[in-house]
Each structure stands twice: as structure tokens, then as C-alpha cells.
Short mmCIF file of C-alpha atoms in Angstrom, two decimals:
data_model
loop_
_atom_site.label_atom_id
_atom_site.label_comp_id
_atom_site.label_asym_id
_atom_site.label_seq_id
_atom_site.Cartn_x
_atom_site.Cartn_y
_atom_site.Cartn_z
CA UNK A 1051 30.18 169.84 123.39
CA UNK A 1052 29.74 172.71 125.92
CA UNK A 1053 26.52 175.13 125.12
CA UNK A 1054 26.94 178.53 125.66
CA UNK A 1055 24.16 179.91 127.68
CA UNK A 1056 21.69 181.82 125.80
CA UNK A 1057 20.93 184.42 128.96
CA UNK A 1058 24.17 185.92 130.68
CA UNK A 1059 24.04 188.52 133.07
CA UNK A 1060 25.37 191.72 132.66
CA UNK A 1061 26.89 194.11 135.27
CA UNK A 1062 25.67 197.79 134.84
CA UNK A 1063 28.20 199.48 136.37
CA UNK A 1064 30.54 197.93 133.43
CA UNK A 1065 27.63 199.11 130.77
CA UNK A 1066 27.73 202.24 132.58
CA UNK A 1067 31.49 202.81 132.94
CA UNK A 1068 32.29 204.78 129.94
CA UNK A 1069 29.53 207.32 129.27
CA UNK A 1070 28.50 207.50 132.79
CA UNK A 1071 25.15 206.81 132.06
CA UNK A 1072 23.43 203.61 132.21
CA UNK A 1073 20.53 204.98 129.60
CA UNK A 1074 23.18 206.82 127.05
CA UNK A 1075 24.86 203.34 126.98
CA UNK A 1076 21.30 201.63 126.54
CA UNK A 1077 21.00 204.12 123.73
CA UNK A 1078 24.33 203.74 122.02
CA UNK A 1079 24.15 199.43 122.20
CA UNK A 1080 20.60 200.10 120.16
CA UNK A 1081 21.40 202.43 117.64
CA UNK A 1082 25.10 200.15 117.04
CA UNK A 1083 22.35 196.97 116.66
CA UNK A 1084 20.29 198.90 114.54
CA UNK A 1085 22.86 199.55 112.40
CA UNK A 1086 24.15 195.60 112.34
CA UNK A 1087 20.65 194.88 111.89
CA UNK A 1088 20.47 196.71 108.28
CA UNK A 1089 24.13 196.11 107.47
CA UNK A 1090 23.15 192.36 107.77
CA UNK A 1091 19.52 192.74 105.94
CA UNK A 1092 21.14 194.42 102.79
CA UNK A 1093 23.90 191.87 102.57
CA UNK A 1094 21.23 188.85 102.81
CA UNK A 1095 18.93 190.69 100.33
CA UNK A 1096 21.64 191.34 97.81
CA UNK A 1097 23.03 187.47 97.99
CA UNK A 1098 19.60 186.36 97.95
CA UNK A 1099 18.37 188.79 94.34
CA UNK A 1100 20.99 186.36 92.96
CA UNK A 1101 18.09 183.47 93.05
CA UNK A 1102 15.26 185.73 91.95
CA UNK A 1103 13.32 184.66 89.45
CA UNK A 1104 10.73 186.45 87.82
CA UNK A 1105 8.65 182.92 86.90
CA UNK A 1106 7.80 181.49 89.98
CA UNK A 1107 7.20 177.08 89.60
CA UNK A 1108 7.74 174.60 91.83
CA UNK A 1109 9.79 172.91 90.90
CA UNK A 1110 12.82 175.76 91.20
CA UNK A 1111 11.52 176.69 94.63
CA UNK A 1112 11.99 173.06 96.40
CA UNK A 1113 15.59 173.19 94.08
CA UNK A 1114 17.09 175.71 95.25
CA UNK A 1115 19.33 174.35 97.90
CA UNK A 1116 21.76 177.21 97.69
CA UNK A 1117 19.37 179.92 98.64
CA UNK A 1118 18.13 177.86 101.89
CA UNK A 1119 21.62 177.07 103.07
CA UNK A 1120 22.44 180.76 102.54
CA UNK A 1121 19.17 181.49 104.84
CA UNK A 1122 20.21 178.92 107.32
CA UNK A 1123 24.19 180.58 107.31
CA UNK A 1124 22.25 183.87 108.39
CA UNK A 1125 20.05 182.50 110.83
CA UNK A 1126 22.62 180.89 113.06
CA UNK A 1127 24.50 184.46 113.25
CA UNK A 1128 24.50 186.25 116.66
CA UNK A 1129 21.74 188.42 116.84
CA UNK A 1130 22.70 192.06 116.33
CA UNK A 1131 21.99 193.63 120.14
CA UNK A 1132 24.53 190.60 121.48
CA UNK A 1133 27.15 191.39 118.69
CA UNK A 1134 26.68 195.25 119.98
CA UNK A 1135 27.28 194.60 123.83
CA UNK A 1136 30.12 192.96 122.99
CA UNK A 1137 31.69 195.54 120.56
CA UNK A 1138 30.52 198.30 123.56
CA UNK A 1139 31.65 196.25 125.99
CA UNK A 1140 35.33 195.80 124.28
CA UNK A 1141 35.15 199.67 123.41
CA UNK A 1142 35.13 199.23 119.38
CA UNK A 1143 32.00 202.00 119.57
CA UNK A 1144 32.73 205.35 119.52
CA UNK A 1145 30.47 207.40 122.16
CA UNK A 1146 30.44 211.21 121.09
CA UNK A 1147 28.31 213.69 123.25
CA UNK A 1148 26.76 216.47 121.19
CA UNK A 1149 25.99 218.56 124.07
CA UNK A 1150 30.12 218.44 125.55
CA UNK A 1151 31.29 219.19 121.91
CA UNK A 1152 31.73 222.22 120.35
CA UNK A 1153 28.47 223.62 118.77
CA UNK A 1154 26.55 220.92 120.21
CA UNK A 1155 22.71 221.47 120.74
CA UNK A 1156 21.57 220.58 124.09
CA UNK A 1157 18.00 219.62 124.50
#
């Protein structure tokens, strides 16, 4: 069974390619993990309310397979800045430039 490599190197000109800016597409990867981030967090929360009890024993914590295999699904998931490069990289994320567009505000 072949691992993939948990550190792979990244070419910035690639990164860089379609805003032209190796920072702007630093920026856009971070705010499109950001927003996996708390699409994923509110999806775990509301399948995990499902278990919440408001009487708290023992004996339902160390039961409660389905709420620790539901944990475990989660934490094997890509983490959200890899899942980002990769939509970036495949240009799935849309890159608009306030400043080039019509009443844009440049700072």
C-alpha cells in the first residue's frame, strides 16, 4: 500500500499563474480554507447535537460508538488548506479583484 507523502512541494509560479500575485493567491487559498474549515465544523456539530444529552453518566459516554466513529470519519478528512490548493490549483475558485471592477475601492 503506497503512502502518499504528507509534504509535497509546490511550484509558485503555478500558485502565482492566475492572479499574478504570489500573496493574492496566498490570500485567496486562506480565505477558501477558512471557509471549508466552518463548512466542515457546522456539519460535525450538527451530526454530533444528535448524541447530546442533557444527563451526562458514564455509562452513555463509553456507549456511544456512533458518535466516536463519526469523530474518527472527520478526522481522517484532508485538512481544509490542502483541499483549497487543490481546488485553486484546478481553478474551481473564483478570484475577483475589487480594485479592476467597476466601483471597486482601492486601498
Amino acid at each position: 500500500m503506497a503512502v502518499k507523502p504528507s509534504i509535497v512541494t509546490r511550484d509558485i509560479t503555478d500558485l502565482s499563474s492566475s492572479t499574478g500575485n504570489i500573496y493574492k493567491s496566498l490570500n485567496v487559498i486562506s480565505k477558501r480554507a477558512r471557509q471549508i474549515s466552518s463548512n466542515v465544523r457546522e456539519e460535525l456539530s450538527g451530526k454530533l447535537a444528535e448524541f447530546a444529552s442533557t444527563v451526562d453518566n458514564l455509562e452513555e459516554i463509553f456507549e456511544n460508538r456512533e458518535q466516536i466513529e463519526i469523530s474518527k470519519f472527520y478526522e481522517r478528512m484532508p485538512k481544509p488548506t490542502i483541499v483549497a490548493i487543490e481546488e485553486f490549483s484546478e481553478g474551481k475558485v473564483l478570484v475577483r479583484d475589487a480594485v479592476k471592477e467597476e466601483g471597486g475601492i482601492e486601498i
